[in-house]
Short mmCIF file of C-alpha atoms in Angstrom, two decimals:
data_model
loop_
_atom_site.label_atom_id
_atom_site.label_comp_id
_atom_site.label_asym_id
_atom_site.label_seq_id
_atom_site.Cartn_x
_atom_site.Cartn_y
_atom_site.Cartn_z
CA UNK A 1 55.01 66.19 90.66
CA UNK A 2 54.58 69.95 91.08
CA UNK A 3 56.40 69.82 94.26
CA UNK A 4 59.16 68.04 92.80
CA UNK A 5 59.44 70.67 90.25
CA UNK A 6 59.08 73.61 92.20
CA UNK A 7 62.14 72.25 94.39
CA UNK A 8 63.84 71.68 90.96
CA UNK A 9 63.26 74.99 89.95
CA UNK A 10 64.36 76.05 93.41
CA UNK A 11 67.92 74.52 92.74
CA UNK A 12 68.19 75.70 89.32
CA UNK A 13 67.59 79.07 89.93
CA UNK A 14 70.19 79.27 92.84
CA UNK A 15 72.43 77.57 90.82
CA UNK A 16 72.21 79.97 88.09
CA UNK A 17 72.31 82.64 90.94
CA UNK A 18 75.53 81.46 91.88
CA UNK A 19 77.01 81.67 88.43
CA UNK A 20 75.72 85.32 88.35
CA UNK A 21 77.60 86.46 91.38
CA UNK A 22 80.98 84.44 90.00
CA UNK A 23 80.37 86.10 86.69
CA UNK A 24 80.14 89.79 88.62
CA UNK A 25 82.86 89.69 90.45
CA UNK A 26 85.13 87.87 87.83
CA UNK A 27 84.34 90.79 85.19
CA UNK A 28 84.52 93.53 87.61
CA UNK A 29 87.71 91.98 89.06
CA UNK A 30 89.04 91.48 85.29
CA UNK A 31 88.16 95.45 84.78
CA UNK A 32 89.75 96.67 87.52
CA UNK A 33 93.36 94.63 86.95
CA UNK A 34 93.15 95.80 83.01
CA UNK A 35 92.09 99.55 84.20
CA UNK A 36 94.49 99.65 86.63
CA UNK A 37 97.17 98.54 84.28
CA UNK A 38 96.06 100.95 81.59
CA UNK A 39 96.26 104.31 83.69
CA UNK A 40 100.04 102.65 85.00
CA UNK A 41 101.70 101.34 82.22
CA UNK A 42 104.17 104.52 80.60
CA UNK A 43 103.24 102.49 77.29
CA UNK A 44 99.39 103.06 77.26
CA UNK A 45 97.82 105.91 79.59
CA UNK A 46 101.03 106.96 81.06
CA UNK A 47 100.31 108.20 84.51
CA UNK A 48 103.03 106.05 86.45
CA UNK A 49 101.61 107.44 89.92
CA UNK A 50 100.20 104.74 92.57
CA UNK A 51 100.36 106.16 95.51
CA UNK A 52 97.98 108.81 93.86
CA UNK A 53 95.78 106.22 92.53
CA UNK A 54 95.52 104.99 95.49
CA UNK A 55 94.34 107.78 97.05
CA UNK A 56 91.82 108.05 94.66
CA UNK A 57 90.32 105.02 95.26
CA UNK A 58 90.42 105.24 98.88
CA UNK A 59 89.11 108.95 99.02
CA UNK A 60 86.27 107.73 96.41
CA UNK A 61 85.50 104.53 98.50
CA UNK A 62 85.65 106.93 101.76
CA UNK A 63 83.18 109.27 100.55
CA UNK A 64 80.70 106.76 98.84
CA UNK A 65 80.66 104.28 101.89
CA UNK A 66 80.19 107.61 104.69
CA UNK A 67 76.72 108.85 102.42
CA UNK A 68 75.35 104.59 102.19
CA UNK A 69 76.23 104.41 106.45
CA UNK A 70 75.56 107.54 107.69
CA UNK A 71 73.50 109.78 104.90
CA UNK A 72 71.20 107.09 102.96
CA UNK A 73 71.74 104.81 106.10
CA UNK A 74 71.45 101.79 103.60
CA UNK A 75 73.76 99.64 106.17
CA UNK A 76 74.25 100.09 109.67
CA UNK A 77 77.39 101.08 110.97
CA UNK A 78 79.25 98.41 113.76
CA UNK A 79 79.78 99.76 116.96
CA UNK A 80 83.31 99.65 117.51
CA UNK A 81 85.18 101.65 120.43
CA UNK A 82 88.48 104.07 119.81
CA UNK A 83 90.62 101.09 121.78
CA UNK A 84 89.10 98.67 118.81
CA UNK A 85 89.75 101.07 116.31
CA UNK A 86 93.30 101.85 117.18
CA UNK A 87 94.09 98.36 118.08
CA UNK A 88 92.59 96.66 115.10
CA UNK A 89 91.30 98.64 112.50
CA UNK A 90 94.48 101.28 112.34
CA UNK A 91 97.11 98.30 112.01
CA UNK A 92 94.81 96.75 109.44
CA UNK A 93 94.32 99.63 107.58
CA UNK A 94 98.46 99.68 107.68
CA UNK A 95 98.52 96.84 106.00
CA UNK A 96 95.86 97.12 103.16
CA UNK A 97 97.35 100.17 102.62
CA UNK A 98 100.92 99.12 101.77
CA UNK A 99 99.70 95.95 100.06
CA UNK A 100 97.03 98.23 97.22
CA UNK A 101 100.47 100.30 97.16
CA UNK A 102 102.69 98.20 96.26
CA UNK A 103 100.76 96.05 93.81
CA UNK A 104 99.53 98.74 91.92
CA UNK A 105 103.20 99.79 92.19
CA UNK A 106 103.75 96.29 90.26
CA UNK A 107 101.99 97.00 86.92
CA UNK A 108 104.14 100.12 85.74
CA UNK A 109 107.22 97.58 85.85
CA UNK A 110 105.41 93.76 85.17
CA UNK A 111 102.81 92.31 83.04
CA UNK A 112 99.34 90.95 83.60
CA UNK A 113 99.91 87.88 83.01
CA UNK A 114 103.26 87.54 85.60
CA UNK A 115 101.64 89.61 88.30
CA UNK A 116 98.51 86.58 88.07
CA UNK A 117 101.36 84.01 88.12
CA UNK A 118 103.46 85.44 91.11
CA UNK A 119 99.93 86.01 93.19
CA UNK A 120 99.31 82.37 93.18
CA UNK A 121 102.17 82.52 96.11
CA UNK A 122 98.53 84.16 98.34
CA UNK A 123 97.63 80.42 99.53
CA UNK A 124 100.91 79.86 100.90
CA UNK A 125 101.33 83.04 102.49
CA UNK A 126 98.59 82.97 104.47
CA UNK A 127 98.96 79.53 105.54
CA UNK A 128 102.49 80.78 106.48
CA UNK A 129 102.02 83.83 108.48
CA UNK A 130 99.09 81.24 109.55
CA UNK A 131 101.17 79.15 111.42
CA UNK A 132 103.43 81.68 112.75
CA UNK A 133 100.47 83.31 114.29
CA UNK A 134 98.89 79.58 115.52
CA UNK A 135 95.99 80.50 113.27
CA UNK A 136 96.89 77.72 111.42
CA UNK A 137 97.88 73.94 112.27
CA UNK A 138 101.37 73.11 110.94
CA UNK A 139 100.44 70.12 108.37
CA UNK A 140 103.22 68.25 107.11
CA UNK A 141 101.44 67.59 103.25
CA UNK A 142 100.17 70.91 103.53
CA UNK A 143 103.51 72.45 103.70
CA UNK A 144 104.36 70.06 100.68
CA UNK A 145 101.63 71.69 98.53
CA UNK A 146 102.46 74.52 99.21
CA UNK A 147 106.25 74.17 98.14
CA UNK A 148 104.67 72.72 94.56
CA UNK A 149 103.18 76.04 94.18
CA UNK A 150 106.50 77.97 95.38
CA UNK A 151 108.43 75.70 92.94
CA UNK A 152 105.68 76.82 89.65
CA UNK A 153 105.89 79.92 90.53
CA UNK A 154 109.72 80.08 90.70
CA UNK A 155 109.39 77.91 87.21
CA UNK A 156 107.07 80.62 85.45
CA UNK A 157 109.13 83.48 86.58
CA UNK A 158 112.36 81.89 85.10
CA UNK A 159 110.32 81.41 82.19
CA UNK A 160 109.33 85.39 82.29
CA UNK A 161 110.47 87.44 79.16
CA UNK A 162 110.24 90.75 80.44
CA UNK A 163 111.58 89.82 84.28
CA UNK A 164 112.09 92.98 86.23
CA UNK A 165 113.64 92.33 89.88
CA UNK A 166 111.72 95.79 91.37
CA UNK A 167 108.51 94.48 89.85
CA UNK A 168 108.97 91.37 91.36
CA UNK A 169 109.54 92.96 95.21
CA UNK A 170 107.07 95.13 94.89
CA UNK A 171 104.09 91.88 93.86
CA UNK A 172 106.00 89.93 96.82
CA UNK A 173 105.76 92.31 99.43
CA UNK A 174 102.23 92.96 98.52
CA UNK A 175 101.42 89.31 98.76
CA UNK A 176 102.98 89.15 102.08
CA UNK A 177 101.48 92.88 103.74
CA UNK A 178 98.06 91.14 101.82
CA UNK A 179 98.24 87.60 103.71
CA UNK A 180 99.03 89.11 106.69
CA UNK A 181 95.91 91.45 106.60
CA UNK A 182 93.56 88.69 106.16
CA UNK A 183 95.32 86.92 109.29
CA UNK A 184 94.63 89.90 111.16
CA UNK A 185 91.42 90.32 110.13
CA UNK A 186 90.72 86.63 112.43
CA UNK A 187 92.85 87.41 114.75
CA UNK A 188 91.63 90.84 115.73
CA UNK A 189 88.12 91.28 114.57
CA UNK A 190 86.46 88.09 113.75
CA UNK A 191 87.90 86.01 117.19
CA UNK A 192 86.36 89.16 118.47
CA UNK A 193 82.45 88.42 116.79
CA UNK A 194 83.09 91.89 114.68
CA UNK A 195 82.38 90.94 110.97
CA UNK A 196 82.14 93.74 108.40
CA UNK A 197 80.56 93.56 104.93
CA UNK A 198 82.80 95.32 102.11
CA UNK A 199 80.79 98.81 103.02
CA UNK A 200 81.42 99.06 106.65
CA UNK A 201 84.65 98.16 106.08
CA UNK A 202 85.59 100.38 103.65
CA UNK A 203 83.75 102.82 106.19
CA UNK A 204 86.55 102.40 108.82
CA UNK A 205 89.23 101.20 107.12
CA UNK A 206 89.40 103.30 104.17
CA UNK A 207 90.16 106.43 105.69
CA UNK A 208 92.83 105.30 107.68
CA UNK A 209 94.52 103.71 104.63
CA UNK A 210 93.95 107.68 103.40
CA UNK A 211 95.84 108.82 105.95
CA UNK A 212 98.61 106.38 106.12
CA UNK A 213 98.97 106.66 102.00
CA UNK A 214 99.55 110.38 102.63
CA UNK A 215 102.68 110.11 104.57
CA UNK A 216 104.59 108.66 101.63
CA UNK A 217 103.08 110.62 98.83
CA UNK A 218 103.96 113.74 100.15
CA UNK A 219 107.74 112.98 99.48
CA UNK A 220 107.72 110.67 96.97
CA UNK A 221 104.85 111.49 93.96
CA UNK A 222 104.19 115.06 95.50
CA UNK A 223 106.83 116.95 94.48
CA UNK A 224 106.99 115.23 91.04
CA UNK A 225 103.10 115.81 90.18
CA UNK A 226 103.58 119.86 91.58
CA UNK A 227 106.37 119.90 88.33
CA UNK A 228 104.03 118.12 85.83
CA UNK A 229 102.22 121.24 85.52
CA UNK A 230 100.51 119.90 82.07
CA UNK A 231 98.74 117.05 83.73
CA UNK A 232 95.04 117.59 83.44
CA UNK A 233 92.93 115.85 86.32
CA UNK A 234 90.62 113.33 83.85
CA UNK A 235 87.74 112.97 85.71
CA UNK A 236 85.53 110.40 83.18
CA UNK A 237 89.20 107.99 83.50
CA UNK A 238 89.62 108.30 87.36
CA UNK A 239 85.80 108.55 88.30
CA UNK A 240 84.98 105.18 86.53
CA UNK A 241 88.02 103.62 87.29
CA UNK A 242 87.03 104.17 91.14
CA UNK A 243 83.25 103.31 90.89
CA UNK A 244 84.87 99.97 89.40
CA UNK A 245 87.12 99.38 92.42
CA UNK A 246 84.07 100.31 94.74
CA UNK A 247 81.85 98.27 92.74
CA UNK A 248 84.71 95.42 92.98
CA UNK A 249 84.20 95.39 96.97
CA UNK A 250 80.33 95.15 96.60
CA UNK A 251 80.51 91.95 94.54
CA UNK A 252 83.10 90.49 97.28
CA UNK A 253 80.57 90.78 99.68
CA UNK A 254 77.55 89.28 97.04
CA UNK A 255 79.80 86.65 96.20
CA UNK A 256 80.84 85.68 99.73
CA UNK A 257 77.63 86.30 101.29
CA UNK A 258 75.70 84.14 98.56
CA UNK A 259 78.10 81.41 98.15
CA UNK A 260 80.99 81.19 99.93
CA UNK A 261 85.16 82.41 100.14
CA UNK A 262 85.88 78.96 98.90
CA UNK A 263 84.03 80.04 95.45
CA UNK A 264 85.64 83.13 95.16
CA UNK A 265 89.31 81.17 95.49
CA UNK A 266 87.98 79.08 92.78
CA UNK A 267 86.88 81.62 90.67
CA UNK A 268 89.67 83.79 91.37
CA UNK A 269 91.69 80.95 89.62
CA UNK A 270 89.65 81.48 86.25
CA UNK A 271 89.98 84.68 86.58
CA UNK A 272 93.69 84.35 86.57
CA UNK A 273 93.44 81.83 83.16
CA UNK A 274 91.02 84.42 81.48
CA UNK A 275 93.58 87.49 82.64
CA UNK A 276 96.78 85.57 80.90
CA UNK A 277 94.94 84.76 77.52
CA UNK A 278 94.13 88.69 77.84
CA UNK A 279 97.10 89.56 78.24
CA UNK A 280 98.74 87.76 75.34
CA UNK A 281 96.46 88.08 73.14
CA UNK A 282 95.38 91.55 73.39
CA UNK A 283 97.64 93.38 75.41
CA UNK A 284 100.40 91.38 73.64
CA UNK A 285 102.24 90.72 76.86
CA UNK A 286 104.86 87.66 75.88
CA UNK A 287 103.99 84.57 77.68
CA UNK A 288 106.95 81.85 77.00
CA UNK A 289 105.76 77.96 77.51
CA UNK A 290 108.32 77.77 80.23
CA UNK A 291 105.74 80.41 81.96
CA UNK A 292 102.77 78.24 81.44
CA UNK A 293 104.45 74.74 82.73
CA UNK A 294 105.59 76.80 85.69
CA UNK A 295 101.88 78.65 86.59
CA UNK A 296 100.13 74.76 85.19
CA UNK A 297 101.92 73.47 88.42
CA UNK A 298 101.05 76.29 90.55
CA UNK A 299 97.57 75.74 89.27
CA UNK A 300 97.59 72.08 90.33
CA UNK A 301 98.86 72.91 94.05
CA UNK A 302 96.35 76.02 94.56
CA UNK A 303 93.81 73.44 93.45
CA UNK A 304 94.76 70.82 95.43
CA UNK A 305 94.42 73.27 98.28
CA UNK A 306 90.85 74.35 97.57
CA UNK A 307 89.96 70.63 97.27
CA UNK A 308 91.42 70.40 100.74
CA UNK A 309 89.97 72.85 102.45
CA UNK A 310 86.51 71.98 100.78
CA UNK A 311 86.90 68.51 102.60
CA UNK A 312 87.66 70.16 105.57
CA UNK A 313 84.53 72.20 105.12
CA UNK A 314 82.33 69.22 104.26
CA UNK A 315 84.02 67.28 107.59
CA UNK A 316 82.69 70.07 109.76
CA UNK A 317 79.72 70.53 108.78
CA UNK A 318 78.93 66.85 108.99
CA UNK A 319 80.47 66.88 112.33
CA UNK A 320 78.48 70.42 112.72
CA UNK A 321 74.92 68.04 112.25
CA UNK A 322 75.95 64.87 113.83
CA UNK A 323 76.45 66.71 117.29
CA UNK A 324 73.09 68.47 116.14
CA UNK A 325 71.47 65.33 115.53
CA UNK A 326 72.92 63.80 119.26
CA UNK A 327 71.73 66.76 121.21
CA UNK A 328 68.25 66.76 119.39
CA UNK A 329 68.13 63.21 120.27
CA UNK A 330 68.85 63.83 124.02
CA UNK A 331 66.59 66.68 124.71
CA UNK A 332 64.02 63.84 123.36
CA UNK A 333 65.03 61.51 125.05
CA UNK A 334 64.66 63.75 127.93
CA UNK A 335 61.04 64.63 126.95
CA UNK A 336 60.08 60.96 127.10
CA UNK A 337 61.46 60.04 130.52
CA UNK A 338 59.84 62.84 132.08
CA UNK A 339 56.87 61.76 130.83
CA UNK A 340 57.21 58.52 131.44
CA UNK A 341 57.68 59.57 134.81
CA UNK A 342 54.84 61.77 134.87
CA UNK A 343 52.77 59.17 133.95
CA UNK A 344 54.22 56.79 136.70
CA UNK A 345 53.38 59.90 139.13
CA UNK A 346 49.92 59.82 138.08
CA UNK A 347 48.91 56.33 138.16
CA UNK A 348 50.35 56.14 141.91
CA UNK A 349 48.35 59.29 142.90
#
């Protein structure tokens, strides 16, 4: 009885664990989105710079990960040679770059509530860019699903009362620079065994995405912040907005590491839900039901596609412990014929 309840109370408490970590990330997720939203929007804090925010978060992220790897020493840093770096991490760091860019570059022309619609197009992105890089099988119902959630999407941004064309690029193109990192990411580190946690990560990539954001700012926010000679740096909005996009990474990596990426696709999906009823109810961001019939059928593909690749997960696992299971029962098989044998060895002697 007491060791039926203590494995009882085993499962509830990682259960309720596992809640926790969805319920961290989802809020810190939720707070960056709004945050970033606020500081964009010309309507609420007015500061219609991304690139700059950018920056900010990257130079923030830069200096907080370089005092937990190499002052505090909290994680360990990966060993990773100047042909890795400029091979892998630089073209990465490209990418993440021009993808945090351009969707931040999103909200100052879109709402919430769209931008959560149109990034339901991430699934069949990277199973796109997926099969064009043979990372992916070409699966002829797969494709199908993903068309369903091309065709909801395309329905809920008919259905958009406030459409804006540039808005719309700008979320597209940072879907596509975004699926394309995380293909990279297998194809270049992880085929590789190099696996970074959100830190070290942010330890190698984030200064490179410093660097590459620089280029552009210099010519195109630059000159325009030099002539805003009223702005006022506002150190208690910028400095919490970037602990909360630092703070973001760090429950990635609790959520991941604890349960899995499938949860955090899952979650990311209620996230989405909770970010639209935000958004129209307190942001009051207009959200037609032509919008919601369009993202309801998006919904049903995404989740069709996390139910898929669950199975998948399930089948390999199970395939994972049944070739477990065979070898186990070789080597012992093994064990008993040599023994037998030994035994045969010693009776003739």
């Amino acid at each position: 009885m007491g060791k039926g309840g203590s494995l009882s109370e085993s499962i509830v408490k990682k259960v309720l664990l596992s809640y926790l970590y969805v319920g961290i990330w989802i809020f810190l997720s939720f707070t960056v989105i709004v945050y970033n939203k606020y500081i964009l929007d010309k309507k609420m804090y007015n500061w219609p710079y991304p690139i700059s925010l950018t920056m900010i978060h990257m130079s923030f992220c830069s200096a907080l990960a370089f005092l937990l790897v190499r002052v505090f020493r909290l994680v360990e840093p990966i060993s990773i040679t100047r042909e890795l770096y400029l091979s892998s991490v630089v073209p990465i760091g490209l990418l993440y770059s021009l993808s945090l860019w351009f969707s931040n570059s999103a909200y100052i022309y879109l709402s919430v509530s769209f931008i959560q619609m149109l990034k339901a197009l991430m699934p069949v992105a990277v199973y796109s860019i997926g099969v064009t890089f043979r990372k992916e099988t070409f699966k002829s119902d797969t494709m199908i699903n993903m068309v369903s959630i091309s065709i909801g999407v395309a329905i809920a941004a008919y259905g958009e009362a406030r459409f804006n064309g540039t808005g719309v690029s700008l979320q597209l193109a940072a879907v596509a620079f975004e699926a394309t990192r995380l293909v990279l990411i297998q194809i270049l580190l992880n085929s590789k065994g190099i696996t970074m946690n959100p830190i070290t990560s942010l330890y190698y990539v984030a200064p490179c995405c410093l660097v590459f954001l620089f280029v552009p700012w210099v010519f195109v926010e630059f000159p325009v912040l030099r002539q805003a000679s009223t702005f006022h740096f506002d150190y208690v909005i910028f400095g919490t907005n970037s602990l909360c996009a630092f703070a973001l990474n760090l429950a990635v990596f609790l959520l991941v590491g604890k349960t899995s990426a499938l949860t955090m696709n899952v979650a990311g999906v209620v996230k989405d839900w909770l970010l639209i009823a935000f958004s129209w109810s307190i942001i009051r961001d207009t959200v037609t039901p032509i919008n919601l019939i369009g993202y309801g059928l998006a919904f049903l593909g995404v989740a069709y596609y996390n139910h898929s690749k669950l199975q998948a997960l399930k089948a390999k696992e199970a395939q994972k412990k049944s070739a477990q299971a065979d070898e186990e029962s070789g080597l012992l098989m093994e064990e008993r014929e040599g023994d037998g044998l030994g035994r045969k060895n010693d009776s003739q002697a």
